[in-house]
Amino acid sequence: MKGTIAILAFFTIIFSNPSSAVVIDFTGVNDHYSNPYQEDGFNINRHNFGHWHIHSNYNDGGALFTHSGGDLRITSISGNPFDFTSFDIWGTSHIVLTSNLGDTLIGASNIGTYSLNWSNVSWIDFTSNGNMYLDNITLNETSVPEPASLALLGLGLAGLGFSRRKKTS
Ligand SMILES: [Ca+2]
């Protein structure tokens, strides 16, 4: 019985935190006002600019357009850190991206897919001084063992120790 608990705890901690890469693709969204915009566990907050349009008729199914300059911040809804690996942008030739860890990207091209390797960030800021379209923002929330899993693992290890002591006595 105790061994079973240990095995259960082991599989719980292995399988309860799968890699969770998501692509913020704005598919099917029509929204001019939500703030933050939320998709797949992430917030996109806007501040210091007039408005945005998220339209399902942009970029074959949906994209975000910021009007006359954008200042956006991406965070995870859970508050867990996350990895940032790529995004598509067009409509502007000037973007600056920064993270809380000091990562910086200054865009020079006005269109394309940018690939990055930013790890364990808590937020990303996008700043543009002109119109900007954004799509396919790829993010991966960093696995953090949940307290319940840790508690179960502890219980399992305690059980394992107990059953070992019983065998040797
Ligand atoms: Ca899209």
PDB file of C-alpha atoms and ligand atoms in Angstrom:
ATOM      1  CA  MET A   1       0.000   0.000   0.000  1.00  0.00           C
ATOM      2  CA  LYS A   2       2.727   2.470   0.979  1.00  0.00           C
ATOM      3  CA  GLY A   3       4.725   1.494  -2.091  1.00  0.00           C
ATOM      4  CA  THR A   4       1.655   2.178  -4.211  1.00  0.00           C
ATOM      5  CA  ILE A   5       1.388   5.669  -2.728  1.00  0.00           C
ATOM      6  CA  ALA A   6       5.045   6.306  -3.530  1.00  0.00           C
ATOM      7  CA  ILE A   7       4.564   5.156  -7.118  1.00  0.00           C
ATOM      8  CA  LEU A   8       1.403   7.277  -7.443  1.00  0.00           C
ATOM      9  CA  ALA A   9       3.246  10.299  -6.080  1.00  0.00           C
ATOM     10  CA  PHE A  10       6.081   9.740  -8.517  1.00  0.00           C
ATOM     11  CA  PHE A  11       3.780   9.618 -11.527  1.00  0.00           C
ATOM     12  CA  THR A  12       1.757  12.554 -10.244  1.00  0.00           C
ATOM     13  CA  ILE A  13       4.815  14.782 -10.113  1.00  0.00           C
ATOM     14  CA  ILE A  14       6.039  13.556 -13.503  1.00  0.00           C
ATOM     15  CA  PHE A  15       2.748  13.965 -15.333  1.00  0.00           C
ATOM     16  CA  SER A  16       1.057  16.898 -13.609  1.00  0.00           C
ATOM     17  CA  ASN A  17       3.438  19.456 -15.105  1.00  0.00           C
ATOM     18  CA  PRO A  18       3.734  18.725 -18.818  1.00  0.00           C
ATOM     19  CA  SER A  19       5.474  21.179 -21.115  1.00  0.00           C
ATOM     20  CA  SER A  20       2.820  23.679 -22.078  1.00  0.00           C
ATOM     21  CA  ALA A  21       3.961  25.649 -25.117  1.00  0.00           C
ATOM     22  CA  VAL A  22       1.152  27.737 -26.530  1.00  0.00           C
ATOM     23  CA  VAL A  23       0.773  30.004 -29.527  1.00  0.00           C
ATOM     24  CA  ILE A  24      -1.238  33.169 -29.009  1.00  0.00           C
ATOM     25  CA  ASP A  25      -2.884  33.286 -32.445  1.00  0.00           C
ATOM     26  CA  PHE A  26      -5.998  35.437 -31.862  1.00  0.00           C
ATOM     27  CA  THR A  27      -8.009  32.953 -33.909  1.00  0.00           C
ATOM     28  CA  GLY A  28     -11.625  33.933 -34.313  1.00  0.00           C
ATOM     29  CA  VAL A  29     -11.380  36.924 -31.959  1.00  0.00           C
ATOM     30  CA  ASN A  30     -13.093  40.252 -32.627  1.00  0.00           C
ATOM     31  CA  ASP A  31     -12.443  42.614 -29.760  1.00  0.00           C
ATOM     32  CA  HIS A  32     -11.536  46.292 -29.507  1.00  0.00           C
ATOM     33  CA  TYR A  33     -11.845  46.735 -25.781  1.00  0.00           C
ATOM     34  CA  SER A  34     -10.749  43.812 -23.622  1.00  0.00           C
ATOM     35  CA  ASN A  35      -7.814  44.684 -21.411  1.00  0.00           C
ATOM     36  CA  PRO A  36      -6.047  42.504 -20.657  1.00  0.00           C
ATOM     37  CA  TYR A  37      -6.744  40.292 -23.628  1.00  0.00           C
ATOM     38  CA  GLN A  38      -6.410  36.693 -22.438  1.00  0.00           C
ATOM     39  CA  GLU A  39      -5.595  33.550 -24.393  1.00  0.00           C
ATOM     40  CA  ASP A  40      -4.146  30.155 -23.436  1.00  0.00           C
ATOM     41  CA  GLY A  41      -3.170  31.188 -19.899  1.00  0.00           C
ATOM     42  CA  PHE A  42      -1.567  34.520 -20.768  1.00  0.00           C
ATOM     43  CA  ASN A  43      -2.505  38.187 -20.382  1.00  0.00           C
ATOM     44  CA  ILE A  44      -1.713  40.819 -22.966  1.00  0.00           C
ATOM     45  CA  ASN A  45      -2.066  44.152 -21.196  1.00  0.00           C
ATOM     46  CA  ARG A  46      -2.108  47.435 -23.039  1.00  0.00           C
ATOM     47  CA  HIS A  47      -1.039  50.693 -21.519  1.00  0.00           C
ATOM     48  CA  ASN A  48      -0.079  54.125 -22.762  1.00  0.00           C
ATOM     49  CA  PHE A  49      -1.749  53.981 -26.132  1.00  0.00           C
ATOM     50  CA  GLY A  50      -5.143  54.655 -27.610  1.00  0.00           C
ATOM     51  CA  HIS A  51      -6.606  51.410 -28.781  1.00  0.00           C
ATOM     52  CA  TRP A  52      -6.153  48.081 -30.437  1.00  0.00           C
ATOM     53  CA  HIS A  53      -8.153  45.952 -32.770  1.00  0.00           C
ATOM     54  CA  ILE A  54      -8.156  42.193 -32.636  1.00  0.00           C
ATOM     55  CA  HIS A  55      -9.846  40.943 -35.769  1.00  0.00           C
ATOM     56  CA  SER A  56     -10.526  37.525 -37.164  1.00  0.00           C
ATOM     57  CA  ASN A  57     -10.046  38.890 -40.676  1.00  0.00           C
ATOM     58  CA  TYR A  58      -6.388  39.825 -40.067  1.00  0.00           C
ATOM     59  CA  ASN A  59      -3.686  37.372 -41.093  1.00  0.00           C
ATOM     60  CA  ASP A  60      -5.914  34.474 -42.056  1.00  0.00           C
ATOM     61  CA  GLY A  61      -7.910  33.959 -38.879  1.00  0.00           C
ATOM     62  CA  GLY A  62      -6.956  36.671 -36.407  1.00  0.00           C
ATOM     63  CA  ALA A  63      -4.195  39.013 -35.296  1.00  0.00           C
ATOM     64  CA  LEU A  64      -3.718  42.019 -33.026  1.00  0.00           C
ATOM     65  CA  PHE A  65      -3.322  45.496 -34.466  1.00  0.00           C
ATOM     66  CA  THR A  66      -2.221  48.425 -32.306  1.00  0.00           C
ATOM     67  CA  HIS A  67      -3.133  51.846 -33.578  1.00  0.00           C
ATOM     68  CA  SER A  68      -0.554  54.667 -33.744  1.00  0.00           C
ATOM     69  CA  GLY A  69       1.913  53.142 -31.363  1.00  0.00           C
ATOM     70  CA  GLY A  70       1.705  50.297 -28.939  1.00  0.00           C
ATOM     71  CA  ASP A  71       2.895  49.562 -25.470  1.00  0.00           C
ATOM     72  CA  LEU A  72       1.969  46.026 -24.471  1.00  0.00           C
ATOM     73  CA  ARG A  73       2.968  43.754 -21.628  1.00  0.00           C
ATOM     74  CA  ILE A  74       2.627  39.967 -21.652  1.00  0.00           C
ATOM     75  CA  THR A  75       2.390  38.055 -18.382  1.00  0.00           C
ATOM     76  CA  SER A  76       1.149  34.600 -17.419  1.00  0.00           C
ATOM     77  CA  ILE A  77      -2.220  34.541 -15.681  1.00  0.00           C
ATOM     78  CA  SER A  78      -0.836  32.098 -13.076  1.00  0.00           C
ATOM     79  CA  GLY A  79       2.128  34.350 -12.314  1.00  0.00           C
ATOM     80  CA  ASN A  80       4.562  31.546 -13.217  1.00  0.00           C
ATOM     81  CA  PRO A  81       7.604  32.482 -15.301  1.00  0.00           C
ATOM     82  CA  PHE A  82       7.617  31.465 -18.940  1.00  0.00           C
ATOM     83  CA  ASP A  83       9.806  31.086 -22.020  1.00  0.00           C
ATOM     84  CA  PHE A  84       9.349  33.256 -25.101  1.00  0.00           C
ATOM     85  CA  THR A  85      10.497  31.747 -28.384  1.00  0.00           C
ATOM     86  CA  SER A  86       8.950  33.519 -31.367  1.00  0.00           C
ATOM     87  CA  PHE A  87       6.411  35.965 -32.742  1.00  0.00           C
ATOM     88  CA  ASP A  88       5.247  37.411 -36.053  1.00  0.00           C
ATOM     89  CA  ILE A  89       5.147  41.150 -36.604  1.00  0.00           C
ATOM     90  CA  TRP A  90       4.432  43.465 -39.492  1.00  0.00           C
ATOM     91  CA  GLY A  91       3.196  46.984 -40.202  1.00  0.00           C
ATOM     92  CA  THR A  92       5.992  48.711 -38.309  1.00  0.00           C
ATOM     93  CA  SER A  93       9.721  49.155 -38.730  1.00  0.00           C
ATOM     94  CA  HIS A  94      10.419  50.073 -35.140  1.00  0.00           C
ATOM     95  CA  ILE A  95       9.841  47.767 -32.213  1.00  0.00           C
ATOM     96  CA  VAL A  96      11.618  47.338 -28.922  1.00  0.00           C
ATOM     97  CA  LEU A  97      11.082  44.273 -26.765  1.00  0.00           C
ATOM     98  CA  THR A  98      12.352  43.949 -23.228  1.00  0.00           C
ATOM     99  CA  SER A  99      11.920  41.520 -20.352  1.00  0.00           C
ATOM    100  CA  ASN A 100      12.257  41.720 -16.590  1.00  0.00           C
ATOM    101  CA  LEU A 101      15.568  39.814 -16.936  1.00  0.00           C
ATOM    102  CA  GLY A 102      17.125  42.436 -19.192  1.00  0.00           C
ATOM    103  CA  ASP A 103      16.559  40.630 -22.498  1.00  0.00           C
ATOM    104  CA  THR A 104      16.290  43.172 -25.314  1.00  0.00           C
ATOM    105  CA  LEU A 105      15.356  42.962 -28.974  1.00  0.00           C
ATOM    106  CA  ILE A 106      15.314  45.979 -31.254  1.00  0.00           C
ATOM    107  CA  GLY A 107      13.508  45.225 -34.484  1.00  0.00           C
ATOM    108  CA  ALA A 108      14.815  46.455 -37.793  1.00  0.00           C
ATOM    109  CA  SER A 109      12.636  44.613 -40.253  1.00  0.00           C
ATOM    110  CA  ASN A 110       9.022  45.582 -40.708  1.00  0.00           C
ATOM    111  CA  ILE A 111       7.787  42.090 -41.365  1.00  0.00           C
ATOM    112  CA  GLY A 112       8.624  38.572 -40.435  1.00  0.00           C
ATOM    113  CA  THR A 113       9.005  35.983 -37.763  1.00  0.00           C
ATOM    114  CA  TYR A 114      11.420  36.722 -34.982  1.00  0.00           C
ATOM    115  CA  SER A 115      12.889  33.779 -33.078  1.00  0.00           C
ATOM    116  CA  LEU A 116      14.220  34.285 -29.576  1.00  0.00           C
ATOM    117  CA  ASN A 117      15.348  32.215 -26.672  1.00  0.00           C
ATOM    118  CA  TRP A 118      14.185  34.125 -23.621  1.00  0.00           C
ATOM    119  CA  SER A 119      13.813  31.864 -20.595  1.00  0.00           C
ATOM    120  CA  ASN A 120      12.047  32.187 -17.281  1.00  0.00           C
ATOM    121  CA  VAL A 121      10.804  35.711 -17.790  1.00  0.00           C
ATOM    122  CA  SER A 122       7.972  37.206 -15.739  1.00  0.00           C
ATOM    123  CA  TRP A 123       6.979  39.794 -18.300  1.00  0.00           C
ATOM    124  CA  ILE A 124       7.717  40.955 -21.840  1.00  0.00           C
ATOM    125  CA  ASP A 125       7.088  44.503 -23.046  1.00  0.00           C
ATOM    126  CA  PHE A 126       6.437  45.297 -26.713  1.00  0.00           C
ATOM    127  CA  THR A 127       6.828  48.931 -27.690  1.00  0.00           C
ATOM    128  CA  SER A 128       6.152  50.335 -31.129  1.00  0.00           C
ATOM    129  CA  ASN A 129       5.914  53.946 -32.199  1.00  0.00           C
ATOM    130  CA  GLY A 130       3.652  53.229 -35.158  1.00  0.00           C
ATOM    131  CA  ASN A 131       0.949  50.870 -36.237  1.00  0.00           C
ATOM    132  CA  MET A 132       1.869  47.271 -35.505  1.00  0.00           C
ATOM    133  CA  TYR A 133       0.388  43.883 -36.208  1.00  0.00           C
ATOM    134  CA  LEU A 134       1.264  40.981 -33.927  1.00  0.00           C
ATOM    135  CA  ASP A 135       0.480  37.308 -34.245  1.00  0.00           C
ATOM    136  CA  ASN A 136       1.664  33.809 -33.327  1.00  0.00           C
ATOM    137  CA  ILE A 137       3.352  34.720 -30.054  1.00  0.00           C
ATOM    138  CA  THR A 138       4.887  31.452 -28.825  1.00  0.00           C
ATOM    139  CA  LEU A 139       5.187  31.095 -25.061  1.00  0.00           C
ATOM    140  CA  ASN A 140       5.892  28.191 -22.749  1.00  0.00           C
ATOM    141  CA  GLU A 141       4.954  28.470 -19.110  1.00  0.00           C
ATOM    142  CA  THR A 142       7.811  27.125 -17.011  1.00  0.00           C
ATOM    143  CA  SER A 143       6.922  24.006 -15.058  1.00  0.00           C
ATOM    144  CA  VAL A 144       6.646  24.658 -11.376  1.00  0.00           C
ATOM    145  CA  PRO A 145       5.724  21.664  -9.185  1.00  0.00           C
ATOM    146  CA  GLU A 146       2.385  22.299  -7.581  1.00  0.00           C
ATOM    147  CA  PRO A 147       2.215  22.233  -3.763  1.00  0.00           C
ATOM    148  CA  ALA A 148      -0.277  19.338  -3.906  1.00  0.00           C
ATOM    149  CA  SER A 149       2.167  17.262  -5.970  1.00  0.00           C
ATOM    150  CA  LEU A 150       5.009  18.056  -3.595  1.00  0.00           C
ATOM    151  CA  ALA A 151       2.875  17.084  -0.615  1.00  0.00           C
ATOM    152  CA  LEU A 152       1.918  13.815  -2.292  1.00  0.00           C
ATOM    153  CA  LEU A 153       5.555  13.116  -3.150  1.00  0.00           C
ATOM    154  CA  GLY A 154       6.524  13.749   0.473  1.00  0.00           C
ATOM    155  CA  LEU A 155       3.784  11.381   1.615  1.00  0.00           C
ATOM    156  CA  GLY A 156       5.009   8.769  -0.851  1.00  0.00           C
ATOM    157  CA  LEU A 157       8.629   9.077   0.259  1.00  0.00           C
ATOM    158  CA  ALA A 158       7.556   8.817   3.884  1.00  0.00           C
ATOM    159  CA  GLY A 159       5.586   5.708   2.987  1.00  0.00           C
ATOM    160  CA  LEU A 160       8.578   4.242   1.175  1.00  0.00           C
ATOM    161  CA  GLY A 161      10.763   4.823   4.223  1.00  0.00           C
ATOM    162  CA  PHE A 162       8.143   3.239   6.450  1.00  0.00           C
ATOM    163  CA  SER A 163       7.823   0.113   4.310  1.00  0.00           C
ATOM    164  CA  ARG A 164      11.631  -0.242   4.124  1.00  0.00           C
ATOM    165  CA  ARG A 165      11.940  -0.045   7.895  1.00  0.00           C
ATOM    166  CA  LYS A 166       9.242  -2.679   8.200  1.00  0.00           C
ATOM    167  CA  LYS A 167      11.105  -5.086   5.881  1.00  0.00           C
ATOM    168  CA  THR A 168      14.440  -4.742   7.663  1.00  0.00           C
ATOM    169  CA  SER A 169      12.976  -5.236  11.139  1.00  0.00           C
TER     170      SER A 169
HETATM  171 CA    CA B   1      -3.440  34.426 -36.117  1.00  0.00          CA
END
